[in-house]
Amino acid sequence: MNTANHDRSASSAPSLNLSGKKLVVVGGKTGIGLGIARAARLSGATVIVASRRIASLEERPDLADFEQVSLDMRDETAVRMAFERIGSFDHLVVTAAPDIGTWGGFMDADMRGVRSYLEGKFLGTWACARYGAPHLRANGSITFLSGGMAARPKIGYAAVTSTFAAVEALSGSLALELAPTRVNTIRPGFVDTDMWSFLPDQAREGLRKKVEETFPSRRAGKAEDIAHAALFLMTNPYVTGTVIEVSGGENLVPSVS
Ligand SMILES: NC(=O)c1ccc[n+]([C@@H]2O[C@H](COP(=O)([O-])OP(=O)(O)OC[C@H]3O[C@@H](n4cnc5c(N)ncnc54)[C@H](OP(=O)(O)O)[C@@H]3O)[C@@H](O)[C@H]2O)c1
């Protein structure tokens, strides 16, 4: 065996280290986005968290490690201007999403609610990629967030399934069109974040219990689980156009929610 070649390939193995890299996480002040922002910071990156509201450090001392930028992903001009102000960076992650809302089943759906959700999540994700991409440095990446419903429709949630599937399709298209920038999507399962705070405490506890009983992982997902996948996607130079499911095996069992 040629040991010299063997050693060379070993020394270039990708790591999760993000030292010297600059990240923008749209949606990074809460939930999954915050988990990704924290993990990236621990891995050495400078992290900008962007969303509609700027929080004071009295209110959110845990955000002291990050620069905050105000950005409403529904507003194309605001998105363009926010990325112009940010300037060059290495990795874009878009986790933000509007509230799911209550538009009803397909036949009764209030189309305004459907349009608002689709525009917010899908076209908002599109706008972040469109105006973030020109500022990405060489070897950069873009990561989107969809959800298990992209592949497992549920009655009453046609808009969520369609929107998540559209986000996944967009990442494949952009992996080609923006190459060599890498573009991927993470498809999380149930992650116990404030996104679920609309549920009464008892219902939320019941959901957690069902997850612990049925998911092969025997626990609910944490933001850190998704963050680990995000770091992998940012740092592995050979992964693009991929959807990674991180769901504790939710895809293998009947729906719990
Ligand atoms: N948690 C789960 O179980 C789960 C499961 C499947 C899929 N997902 C998907 O994963 C993503 C993140 O979920 P999460 O649990 O982290 O949700 P989350 O904690 O509710 O976070 C949503 C974030 O989006 C930001 N946001 C909302 N509207 C925005 C807008 N118009 N412009 C910019 N930012 C906006 C919010 O910040 P501001 O209020 O400051 O704008 C907030 O930081 C979502 O796309 C969700 O659909 C989550």
PDB file of C-alpha atoms and ligand atoms in Angstrom:
ATOM      1  CA  MET A   1       0.000   0.000   0.000  1.00  0.00           C
ATOM      2  CA  ASN A   2       1.187   3.533  -0.753  1.00  0.00           C
ATOM      3  CA  THR A   3       1.286   4.955   2.782  1.00  0.00           C
ATOM      4  CA  ALA A   4       2.156   8.490   1.616  1.00  0.00           C
ATOM      5  CA  ASN A   5      -1.120   8.730  -0.341  1.00  0.00           C
ATOM      6  CA  HIS A   6      -3.000   7.117   2.512  1.00  0.00           C
ATOM      7  CA  ASP A   7      -1.708   9.728   4.976  1.00  0.00           C
ATOM      8  CA  ARG A   8      -2.506  12.633   2.642  1.00  0.00           C
ATOM      9  CA  SER A   9      -6.170  11.646   2.286  1.00  0.00           C
ATOM     10  CA  ALA A  10      -6.487  11.154   6.053  1.00  0.00           C
ATOM     11  CA  SER A  11      -5.148  14.652   6.781  1.00  0.00           C
ATOM     12  CA  SER A  12      -7.762  16.268   4.512  1.00  0.00           C
ATOM     13  CA  ALA A  13     -10.761  14.570   6.145  1.00  0.00           C
ATOM     14  CA  PRO A  14     -13.522  17.120   6.782  1.00  0.00           C
ATOM     15  CA  SER A  15     -14.130  18.208  10.377  1.00  0.00           C
ATOM     16  CA  LEU A  16     -16.981  20.156  11.974  1.00  0.00           C
ATOM     17  CA  ASN A  17     -14.612  23.048  12.717  1.00  0.00           C
ATOM     18  CA  LEU A  18     -15.905  26.448  11.559  1.00  0.00           C
ATOM     19  CA  SER A  19     -13.009  28.624  12.795  1.00  0.00           C
ATOM     20  CA  GLY A  20     -12.680  31.779  10.722  1.00  0.00           C
ATOM     21  CA  LYS A  21     -16.088  31.256   9.077  1.00  0.00           C
ATOM     22  CA  LYS A  22     -18.994  33.662   9.192  1.00  0.00           C
ATOM     23  CA  LEU A  23     -22.546  32.362   9.335  1.00  0.00           C
ATOM     24  CA  VAL A  24     -25.957  33.938   8.867  1.00  0.00           C
ATOM     25  CA  VAL A  25     -28.860  32.072  10.477  1.00  0.00           C
ATOM     26  CA  VAL A  26     -32.238  33.477   9.447  1.00  0.00           C
ATOM     27  CA  GLY A  27     -34.491  32.461  12.340  1.00  0.00           C
ATOM     28  CA  GLY A  28     -31.463  32.066  14.619  1.00  0.00           C
ATOM     29  CA  LYS A  29     -32.873  33.730  17.733  1.00  0.00           C
ATOM     30  CA  THR A  30     -35.136  30.839  18.722  1.00  0.00           C
ATOM     31  CA  GLY A  31     -35.657  27.104  18.434  1.00  0.00           C
ATOM     32  CA  ILE A  32     -33.740  25.130  15.844  1.00  0.00           C
ATOM     33  CA  GLY A  33     -32.029  28.235  14.445  1.00  0.00           C
ATOM     34  CA  LEU A  34     -30.704  29.163  17.881  1.00  0.00           C
ATOM     35  CA  GLY A  35     -29.412  25.609  18.340  1.00  0.00           C
ATOM     36  CA  ILE A  36     -27.538  25.930  15.038  1.00  0.00           C
ATOM     37  CA  ALA A  37     -26.202  29.396  15.945  1.00  0.00           C
ATOM     38  CA  ARG A  38     -24.896  28.116  19.302  1.00  0.00           C
ATOM     39  CA  ALA A  39     -23.288  25.003  17.818  1.00  0.00           C
ATOM     40  CA  ALA A  40     -21.619  27.031  15.060  1.00  0.00           C
ATOM     41  CA  ARG A  41     -20.285  29.510  17.639  1.00  0.00           C
ATOM     42  CA  LEU A  42     -18.866  26.635  19.693  1.00  0.00           C
ATOM     43  CA  SER A  43     -17.230  25.344  16.490  1.00  0.00           C
ATOM     44  CA  GLY A  44     -15.435  28.655  16.026  1.00  0.00           C
ATOM     45  CA  ALA A  45     -17.708  30.639  13.688  1.00  0.00           C
ATOM     46  CA  THR A  46     -18.804  34.259  13.918  1.00  0.00           C
ATOM     47  CA  VAL A  47     -22.597  34.118  13.835  1.00  0.00           C
ATOM     48  CA  ILE A  48     -25.217  36.631  12.737  1.00  0.00           C
ATOM     49  CA  VAL A  49     -28.788  35.836  13.741  1.00  0.00           C
ATOM     50  CA  ALA A  50     -31.465  37.479  11.615  1.00  0.00           C
ATOM     51  CA  SER A  51     -35.216  37.727  12.136  1.00  0.00           C
ATOM     52  CA  ARG A  52     -37.911  40.362  12.490  1.00  0.00           C
ATOM     53  CA  ARG A  53     -37.171  41.461  16.030  1.00  0.00           C
ATOM     54  CA  ILE A  54     -33.942  42.685  17.612  1.00  0.00           C
ATOM     55  CA  ALA A  55     -33.902  41.602  21.248  1.00  0.00           C
ATOM     56  CA  SER A  56     -32.203  43.694  23.937  1.00  0.00           C
ATOM     57  CA  LEU A  57     -29.462  41.929  25.904  1.00  0.00           C
ATOM     58  CA  GLU A  58     -31.418  42.612  29.112  1.00  0.00           C
ATOM     59  CA  GLU A  59     -34.233  40.585  27.585  1.00  0.00           C
ATOM     60  CA  ARG A  60     -32.006  37.928  25.999  1.00  0.00           C
ATOM     61  CA  PRO A  61     -28.506  37.859  27.576  1.00  0.00           C
ATOM     62  CA  ASP A  62     -27.943  34.506  25.830  1.00  0.00           C
ATOM     63  CA  LEU A  63     -27.719  36.364  22.501  1.00  0.00           C
ATOM     64  CA  ALA A  64     -24.575  38.277  23.584  1.00  0.00           C
ATOM     65  CA  ASP A  65     -22.365  35.980  21.469  1.00  0.00           C
ATOM     66  CA  PHE A  66     -24.186  36.884  18.255  1.00  0.00           C
ATOM     67  CA  GLU A  67     -24.692  39.932  16.089  1.00  0.00           C
ATOM     68  CA  GLN A  68     -28.396  40.546  15.502  1.00  0.00           C
ATOM     69  CA  VAL A  69     -29.770  41.791  12.209  1.00  0.00           C
ATOM     70  CA  SER A  70     -33.374  42.765  11.566  1.00  0.00           C
ATOM     71  CA  LEU A  71     -34.836  41.027   8.531  1.00  0.00           C
ATOM     72  CA  ASP A  72     -38.423  40.190   7.556  1.00  0.00           C
ATOM     73  CA  MET A  73     -38.184  37.377   5.027  1.00  0.00           C
ATOM     74  CA  ARG A  74     -41.562  38.366   3.518  1.00  0.00           C
ATOM     75  CA  ASP A  75     -40.139  41.723   2.431  1.00  0.00           C
ATOM     76  CA  GLU A  76     -37.867  41.275  -0.617  1.00  0.00           C
ATOM     77  CA  THR A  77     -36.352  44.764  -0.405  1.00  0.00           C
ATOM     78  CA  ALA A  78     -35.634  44.370   3.304  1.00  0.00           C
ATOM     79  CA  VAL A  79     -33.958  40.990   2.653  1.00  0.00           C
ATOM     80  CA  ARG A  80     -31.771  42.439  -0.133  1.00  0.00           C
ATOM     81  CA  MET A  81     -30.751  45.410   2.003  1.00  0.00           C
ATOM     82  CA  ALA A  82     -30.013  43.244   5.054  1.00  0.00           C
ATOM     83  CA  PHE A  83     -27.610  41.047   3.043  1.00  0.00           C
ATOM     84  CA  GLU A  84     -25.976  44.119   1.471  1.00  0.00           C
ATOM     85  CA  ARG A  85     -25.306  45.434   4.979  1.00  0.00           C
ATOM     86  CA  ILE A  86     -23.986  42.052   6.167  1.00  0.00           C
ATOM     87  CA  GLY A  87     -21.517  41.781   3.244  1.00  0.00           C
ATOM     88  CA  SER A  88     -19.364  38.678   2.645  1.00  0.00           C
ATOM     89  CA  PHE A  89     -19.991  35.533   4.628  1.00  0.00           C
ATOM     90  CA  ASP A  90     -19.522  31.755   4.327  1.00  0.00           C
ATOM     91  CA  HIS A  91     -22.682  29.855   5.220  1.00  0.00           C
ATOM     92  CA  LEU A  92     -26.380  30.700   5.079  1.00  0.00           C
ATOM     93  CA  VAL A  93     -28.925  28.737   7.101  1.00  0.00           C
ATOM     94  CA  VAL A  94     -32.629  29.562   6.819  1.00  0.00           C
ATOM     95  CA  THR A  95     -34.768  28.104   9.612  1.00  0.00           C
ATOM     96  CA  ALA A  96     -37.333  30.898   9.925  1.00  0.00           C
ATOM     97  CA  ALA A  97     -40.971  30.254   9.234  1.00  0.00           C
ATOM     98  CA  PRO A  98     -44.210  32.106   9.854  1.00  0.00           C
ATOM     99  CA  ASP A  99     -46.701  30.636  12.313  1.00  0.00           C
ATOM    100  CA  ILE A 100     -48.611  27.778  10.745  1.00  0.00           C
ATOM    101  CA  GLY A 101     -51.970  29.514  11.336  1.00  0.00           C
ATOM    102  CA  THR A 102     -55.409  27.944  11.239  1.00  0.00           C
ATOM    103  CA  TRP A 103     -56.627  27.918   7.663  1.00  0.00           C
ATOM    104  CA  GLY A 104     -58.649  24.678   7.848  1.00  0.00           C
ATOM    105  CA  GLY A 105     -58.769  21.583   5.637  1.00  0.00           C
ATOM    106  CA  PHE A 106     -58.281  21.761   1.880  1.00  0.00           C
ATOM    107  CA  MET A 107     -61.952  22.215   0.925  1.00  0.00           C
ATOM    108  CA  ASP A 108     -62.569  24.916   3.543  1.00  0.00           C
ATOM    109  CA  ALA A 109     -59.162  26.548   3.518  1.00  0.00           C
ATOM    110  CA  ASP A 110     -58.965  30.296   3.730  1.00  0.00           C
ATOM    111  CA  MET A 111     -56.693  30.937   0.757  1.00  0.00           C
ATOM    112  CA  ARG A 112     -55.335  34.102   2.384  1.00  0.00           C
ATOM    113  CA  GLY A 113     -53.890  31.993   5.193  1.00  0.00           C
ATOM    114  CA  VAL A 114     -52.468  29.468   2.742  1.00  0.00           C
ATOM    115  CA  ARG A 115     -50.942  32.211   0.593  1.00  0.00           C
ATOM    116  CA  SER A 116     -49.466  33.929   3.630  1.00  0.00           C
ATOM    117  CA  TYR A 117     -47.811  30.720   4.885  1.00  0.00           C
ATOM    118  CA  LEU A 118     -46.512  29.679   1.442  1.00  0.00           C
ATOM    119  CA  GLU A 119     -45.198  33.164   0.720  1.00  0.00           C
ATOM    120  CA  GLY A 120     -43.606  33.484   4.133  1.00  0.00           C
ATOM    121  CA  LYS A 121     -41.870  30.118   4.287  1.00  0.00           C
ATOM    122  CA  PHE A 122     -41.217  29.272   0.624  1.00  0.00           C
ATOM    123  CA  LEU A 123     -40.723  32.665  -1.016  1.00  0.00           C
ATOM    124  CA  GLY A 124     -39.061  33.961   2.169  1.00  0.00           C
ATOM    125  CA  THR A 125     -36.550  31.098   1.967  1.00  0.00           C
ATOM    126  CA  TRP A 126     -36.180  31.824  -1.774  1.00  0.00           C
ATOM    127  CA  ALA A 127     -35.504  35.535  -1.101  1.00  0.00           C
ATOM    128  CA  CYS A 128     -32.850  34.766   1.537  1.00  0.00           C
ATOM    129  CA  ALA A 129     -31.030  32.463  -0.918  1.00  0.00           C
ATOM    130  CA  ARG A 130     -31.478  34.928  -3.816  1.00  0.00           C
ATOM    131  CA  TYR A 131     -29.999  37.901  -1.936  1.00  0.00           C
ATOM    132  CA  GLY A 132     -27.613  35.980   0.322  1.00  0.00           C
ATOM    133  CA  ALA A 133     -25.946  33.930  -2.449  1.00  0.00           C
ATOM    134  CA  PRO A 134     -24.094  36.842  -4.129  1.00  0.00           C
ATOM    135  CA  HIS A 135     -22.292  37.495  -0.824  1.00  0.00           C
ATOM    136  CA  LEU A 136     -21.178  33.909  -0.178  1.00  0.00           C
ATOM    137  CA  ARG A 137     -17.430  33.305  -0.247  1.00  0.00           C
ATOM    138  CA  ALA A 138     -15.801  30.348  -2.040  1.00  0.00           C
ATOM    139  CA  ASN A 139     -16.640  26.952  -0.462  1.00  0.00           C
ATOM    140  CA  GLY A 140     -19.834  28.415   0.962  1.00  0.00           C
ATOM    141  CA  SER A 141     -23.134  26.658   1.535  1.00  0.00           C
ATOM    142  CA  ILE A 142     -26.842  27.222   1.941  1.00  0.00           C
ATOM    143  CA  THR A 143     -29.042  25.067   4.191  1.00  0.00           C
ATOM    144  CA  PHE A 144     -32.843  25.157   4.301  1.00  0.00           C
ATOM    145  CA  LEU A 145     -35.281  23.605   6.774  1.00  0.00           C
ATOM    146  CA  SER A 146     -38.334  21.608   5.714  1.00  0.00           C
ATOM    147  CA  GLY A 147     -40.151  19.073   7.905  1.00  0.00           C
ATOM    148  CA  GLY A 148     -41.380  15.473   7.954  1.00  0.00           C
ATOM    149  CA  MET A 149     -44.683  16.481   6.384  1.00  0.00           C
ATOM    150  CA  ALA A 150     -42.813  17.036   3.105  1.00  0.00           C
ATOM    151  CA  ALA A 151     -42.870  13.257   2.715  1.00  0.00           C
ATOM    152  CA  ARG A 152     -45.724  12.276   5.059  1.00  0.00           C
ATOM    153  CA  PRO A 153     -48.858  14.322   4.318  1.00  0.00           C
ATOM    154  CA  LYS A 154     -51.508  14.717   7.019  1.00  0.00           C
ATOM    155  CA  ILE A 155     -55.149  15.581   6.545  1.00  0.00           C
ATOM    156  CA  GLY A 156     -55.625  19.315   7.069  1.00  0.00           C
ATOM    157  CA  TYR A 157     -52.008  20.250   6.338  1.00  0.00           C
ATOM    158  CA  ALA A 158     -51.845  20.323   2.530  1.00  0.00           C
ATOM    159  CA  ALA A 159     -50.265  23.772   2.630  1.00  0.00           C
ATOM    160  CA  VAL A 160     -47.462  22.662   4.977  1.00  0.00           C
ATOM    161  CA  THR A 161     -46.712  19.518   2.972  1.00  0.00           C
ATOM    162  CA  SER A 162     -46.700  21.477  -0.296  1.00  0.00           C
ATOM    163  CA  THR A 163     -44.547  24.270   1.140  1.00  0.00           C
ATOM    164  CA  PHE A 164     -41.973  21.913   2.676  1.00  0.00           C
ATOM    165  CA  ALA A 165     -41.814  19.887  -0.560  1.00  0.00           C
ATOM    166  CA  ALA A 166     -41.296  23.116  -2.509  1.00  0.00           C
ATOM    167  CA  VAL A 167     -38.427  24.127  -0.193  1.00  0.00           C
ATOM    168  CA  GLU A 168     -36.761  20.733  -0.747  1.00  0.00           C
ATOM    169  CA  ALA A 169     -37.233  21.023  -4.537  1.00  0.00           C
ATOM    170  CA  LEU A 170     -35.753  24.525  -4.470  1.00  0.00           C
ATOM    171  CA  SER A 171     -32.605  23.316  -2.718  1.00  0.00           C
ATOM    172  CA  GLY A 172     -32.062  20.693  -5.438  1.00  0.00           C
ATOM    173  CA  SER A 173     -32.513  23.295  -8.165  1.00  0.00           C
ATOM    174  CA  LEU A 174     -30.123  25.705  -6.476  1.00  0.00           C
ATOM    175  CA  ALA A 175     -27.493  23.008  -5.923  1.00  0.00           C
ATOM    176  CA  LEU A 176     -27.254  22.969  -9.732  1.00  0.00           C
ATOM    177  CA  GLU A 177     -27.780  26.636 -10.473  1.00  0.00           C
ATOM    178  CA  LEU A 178     -25.540  28.098  -7.748  1.00  0.00           C
ATOM    179  CA  ALA A 179     -22.798  25.432  -7.975  1.00  0.00           C
ATOM    180  CA  PRO A 180     -20.160  25.170  -6.644  1.00  0.00           C
ATOM    181  CA  THR A 181     -22.006  26.704  -3.677  1.00  0.00           C
ATOM    182  CA  ARG A 182     -23.545  23.684  -1.961  1.00  0.00           C
ATOM    183  CA  VAL A 183     -27.269  23.735  -1.192  1.00  0.00           C
ATOM    184  CA  ASN A 184     -29.054  21.203   1.041  1.00  0.00           C
ATOM    185  CA  THR A 185     -32.164  20.824   3.188  1.00  0.00           C
ATOM    186  CA  ILE A 186     -32.620  19.329   6.648  1.00  0.00           C
ATOM    187  CA  ARG A 187     -35.983  17.645   7.201  1.00  0.00           C
ATOM    188  CA  PRO A 188     -36.541  17.588  10.977  1.00  0.00           C
ATOM    189  CA  GLY A 189     -39.144  15.500  12.746  1.00  0.00           C
ATOM    190  CA  PHE A 190     -40.697  16.570  16.052  1.00  0.00           C
ATOM    191  CA  VAL A 191     -38.289  18.978  17.776  1.00  0.00           C
ATOM    192  CA  ASP A 192     -39.471  20.247  21.149  1.00  0.00           C
ATOM    193  CA  THR A 193     -39.112  24.006  20.598  1.00  0.00           C
ATOM    194  CA  ASP A 194     -41.331  27.013  21.274  1.00  0.00           C
ATOM    195  CA  MET A 195     -42.925  26.388  17.879  1.00  0.00           C
ATOM    196  CA  TRP A 196     -45.173  24.023  19.880  1.00  0.00           C
ATOM    197  CA  SER A 197     -46.059  26.625  22.522  1.00  0.00           C
ATOM    198  CA  PHE A 198     -49.456  27.105  20.855  1.00  0.00           C
ATOM    199  CA  LEU A 199     -50.428  23.755  22.436  1.00  0.00           C
ATOM    200  CA  PRO A 200     -51.845  23.782  25.971  1.00  0.00           C
ATOM    201  CA  ASP A 201     -49.277  22.383  28.475  1.00  0.00           C
ATOM    202  CA  GLN A 202     -51.148  19.112  28.913  1.00  0.00           C
ATOM    203  CA  ALA A 203     -51.403  18.479  25.149  1.00  0.00           C
ATOM    204  CA  ARG A 204     -47.695  19.278  24.697  1.00  0.00           C
ATOM    205  CA  GLU A 205     -46.774  16.879  27.505  1.00  0.00           C
ATOM    206  CA  GLY A 206     -49.014  14.209  25.933  1.00  0.00           C
ATOM    207  CA  LEU A 207     -47.246  14.674  22.607  1.00  0.00           C
ATOM    208  CA  ARG A 208     -43.816  14.300  24.250  1.00  0.00           C
ATOM    209  CA  LYS A 209     -45.000  11.115  25.970  1.00  0.00           C
ATOM    210  CA  LYS A 210     -46.265   9.614  22.697  1.00  0.00           C
ATOM    211  CA  VAL A 211     -42.956  10.453  21.051  1.00  0.00           C
ATOM    212  CA  GLU A 212     -41.007   8.747  23.885  1.00  0.00           C
ATOM    213  CA  GLU A 213     -43.171   5.647  23.552  1.00  0.00           C
ATOM    214  CA  THR A 214     -43.178   5.322  19.772  1.00  0.00           C
ATOM    215  CA  PHE A 215     -40.155   6.931  18.113  1.00  0.00           C
ATOM    216  CA  PRO A 216     -37.207   4.535  17.672  1.00  0.00           C
ATOM    217  CA  SER A 217     -35.052   7.249  19.335  1.00  0.00           C
ATOM    218  CA  ARG A 218     -37.342   7.006  22.446  1.00  0.00           C
ATOM    219  CA  ARG A 219     -37.142  10.777  22.913  1.00  0.00           C
ATOM    220  CA  ALA A 220     -38.159  14.037  21.292  1.00  0.00           C
ATOM    221  CA  GLY A 221     -35.723  15.837  19.039  1.00  0.00           C
ATOM    222  CA  LYS A 222     -33.623  18.700  20.397  1.00  0.00           C
ATOM    223  CA  ALA A 223     -32.359  21.731  18.518  1.00  0.00           C
ATOM    224  CA  GLU A 224     -28.833  20.331  19.063  1.00  0.00           C
ATOM    225  CA  ASP A 225     -29.709  17.211  17.024  1.00  0.00           C
ATOM    226  CA  ILE A 226     -30.586  19.376  14.035  1.00  0.00           C
ATOM    227  CA  ALA A 227     -27.566  21.616  14.660  1.00  0.00           C
ATOM    228  CA  HIS A 228     -25.244  18.625  14.357  1.00  0.00           C
ATOM    229  CA  ALA A 229     -26.657  17.880  10.892  1.00  0.00           C
ATOM    230  CA  ALA A 230     -26.336  21.552   9.928  1.00  0.00           C
ATOM    231  CA  LEU A 231     -22.643  21.580  10.897  1.00  0.00           C
ATOM    232  CA  PHE A 232     -22.114  18.432   8.842  1.00  0.00           C
ATOM    233  CA  LEU A 233     -23.744  20.062   5.800  1.00  0.00           C
ATOM    234  CA  MET A 234     -21.679  23.240   6.181  1.00  0.00           C
ATOM    235  CA  THR A 235     -18.382  21.433   6.553  1.00  0.00           C
ATOM    236  CA  ASN A 236     -18.602  18.395   4.257  1.00  0.00           C
ATOM    237  CA  PRO A 237     -17.387  19.665   0.871  1.00  0.00           C
ATOM    238  CA  TYR A 238     -18.968  16.816  -1.108  1.00  0.00           C
ATOM    239  CA  VAL A 239     -22.619  16.989  -0.021  1.00  0.00           C
ATOM    240  CA  THR A 240     -24.979  19.041  -2.152  1.00  0.00           C
ATOM    241  CA  GLY A 241     -28.540  18.744  -3.455  1.00  0.00           C
ATOM    242  CA  THR A 242     -29.431  16.474  -0.535  1.00  0.00           C
ATOM    243  CA  VAL A 243     -32.315  16.266   1.907  1.00  0.00           C
ATOM    244  CA  ILE A 244     -31.245  14.866   5.280  1.00  0.00           C
ATOM    245  CA  GLU A 245     -33.990  13.550   7.544  1.00  0.00           C
ATOM    246  CA  VAL A 246     -33.165  14.040  11.255  1.00  0.00           C
ATOM    247  CA  SER A 247     -36.236  12.725  13.022  1.00  0.00           C
ATOM    248  CA  GLY A 248     -35.349   9.999  15.529  1.00  0.00           C
ATOM    249  CA  GLY A 249     -37.007   7.486  13.186  1.00  0.00           C
ATOM    250  CA  GLU A 250     -40.350   9.348  13.077  1.00  0.00           C
ATOM    251  CA  ASN A 251     -40.584   8.295   9.440  1.00  0.00           C
ATOM    252  CA  LEU A 252     -40.931   4.646  10.550  1.00  0.00           C
ATOM    253  CA  VAL A 253     -43.911   4.996  12.899  1.00  0.00           C
ATOM    254  CA  PRO A 254     -47.517   6.283  12.636  1.00  0.00           C
ATOM    255  CA  SER A 255     -48.013  10.019  13.137  1.00  0.00           C
ATOM    256  CA  VAL A 256     -48.251  11.146  16.784  1.00  0.00           C
ATOM    257  CA  SER A 257     -49.589  14.701  16.335  1.00  0.00           C
TER     258      SER A 257
HETATM  259  N1  LIG B   1     -39.896  22.359  15.767  1.00  0.00           N
HETATM  260  C1  LIG B   1     -40.362  21.315  15.071  1.00  0.00           C
HETATM  261  O1  LIG B   1     -40.854  20.299  15.615  1.00  0.00           O
HETATM  262  C2  LIG B   1     -40.298  21.336  13.571  1.00  0.00           C
HETATM  263  C3  LIG B   1     -40.677  20.190  12.882  1.00  0.00           C
HETATM  264  C4  LIG B   1     -40.640  20.197  11.512  1.00  0.00           C
HETATM  265  C5  LIG B   1     -40.227  21.317  10.839  1.00  0.00           C
HETATM  266  N2  LIG B   1     -39.865  22.429  11.519  1.00  0.00           N
HETATM  267  C6  LIG B   1     -39.443  23.596  10.751  1.00  0.00           C
HETATM  268  O2  LIG B   1     -38.212  24.068  11.284  1.00  0.00           O
HETATM  269  C7  LIG B   1     -38.143  25.473  11.207  1.00  0.00           C
HETATM  270  C8  LIG B   1     -37.768  26.109  12.525  1.00  0.00           C
HETATM  271  O3  LIG B   1     -38.594  25.638  13.556  1.00  0.00           O
HETATM  272  P1  LIG B   1     -38.411  26.164  15.056  1.00  0.00           P
HETATM  273  O4  LIG B   1     -38.947  25.118  15.929  1.00  0.00           O
HETATM  274  O5  LIG B   1     -37.012  26.653  15.236  1.00  0.00           O
HETATM  275  O6  LIG B   1     -39.417  27.417  15.059  1.00  0.00           O
HETATM  276  P2  LIG B   1     -39.456  28.699  15.989  1.00  0.00           P
HETATM  277  O7  LIG B   1     -38.712  28.507  17.280  1.00  0.00           O
HETATM  278  O8  LIG B   1     -40.903  29.084  16.050  1.00  0.00           O
HETATM  279  O9  LIG B   1     -38.629  29.804  15.169  1.00  0.00           O
HETATM  280  C9  LIG B   1     -39.167  30.490  14.116  1.00  0.00           C
HETATM  281  C10 LIG B   1     -38.249  31.694  13.859  1.00  0.00           C
HETATM  282  O10 LIG B   1     -38.667  32.307  12.653  1.00  0.00           O
HETATM  283  C11 LIG B   1     -38.525  33.720  12.819  1.00  0.00           C
HETATM  284  N3  LIG B   1     -39.466  34.326  11.891  1.00  0.00           N
HETATM  285  C12 LIG B   1     -40.808  34.161  11.833  1.00  0.00           C
HETATM  286  N4  LIG B   1     -41.323  34.897  10.833  1.00  0.00           N
HETATM  287  C13 LIG B   1     -40.271  35.528  10.242  1.00  0.00           C
HETATM  288  C14 LIG B   1     -40.147  36.447   9.156  1.00  0.00           C
HETATM  289  N5  LIG B   1     -41.226  36.868   8.465  1.00  0.00           N
HETATM  290  N6  LIG B   1     -38.919  36.876   8.825  1.00  0.00           N
HETATM  291  C15 LIG B   1     -37.824  36.486   9.505  1.00  0.00           C
HETATM  292  N7  LIG B   1     -37.865  35.627  10.538  1.00  0.00           N
HETATM  293  C16 LIG B   1     -39.084  35.168  10.906  1.00  0.00           C
HETATM  294  C17 LIG B   1     -38.859  33.992  14.286  1.00  0.00           C
HETATM  295  O11 LIG B   1     -38.195  35.143  14.817  1.00  0.00           O
HETATM  296  P3  LIG B   1     -38.920  36.593  14.880  1.00  0.00           P
HETATM  297  O12 LIG B   1     -40.216  36.390  15.583  1.00  0.00           O
HETATM  298  O13 LIG B   1     -37.929  37.466  15.612  1.00  0.00           O
HETATM  299  O14 LIG B   1     -39.082  37.032  13.463  1.00  0.00           O
HETATM  300  C18 LIG B   1     -38.284  32.744  14.949  1.00  0.00           C
HETATM  301  O15 LIG B   1     -36.938  32.997  15.355  1.00  0.00           O
HETATM  302  C19 LIG B   1     -39.473  25.905  10.679  1.00  0.00           C
HETATM  303  O16 LIG B   1     -39.303  26.103   9.315  1.00  0.00           O
HETATM  304  C20 LIG B   1     -40.407  24.777  10.902  1.00  0.00           C
HETATM  305  O17 LIG B   1     -41.401  24.791   9.919  1.00  0.00           O
HETATM  306  C21 LIG B   1     -39.875  22.472  12.871  1.00  0.00           C
END
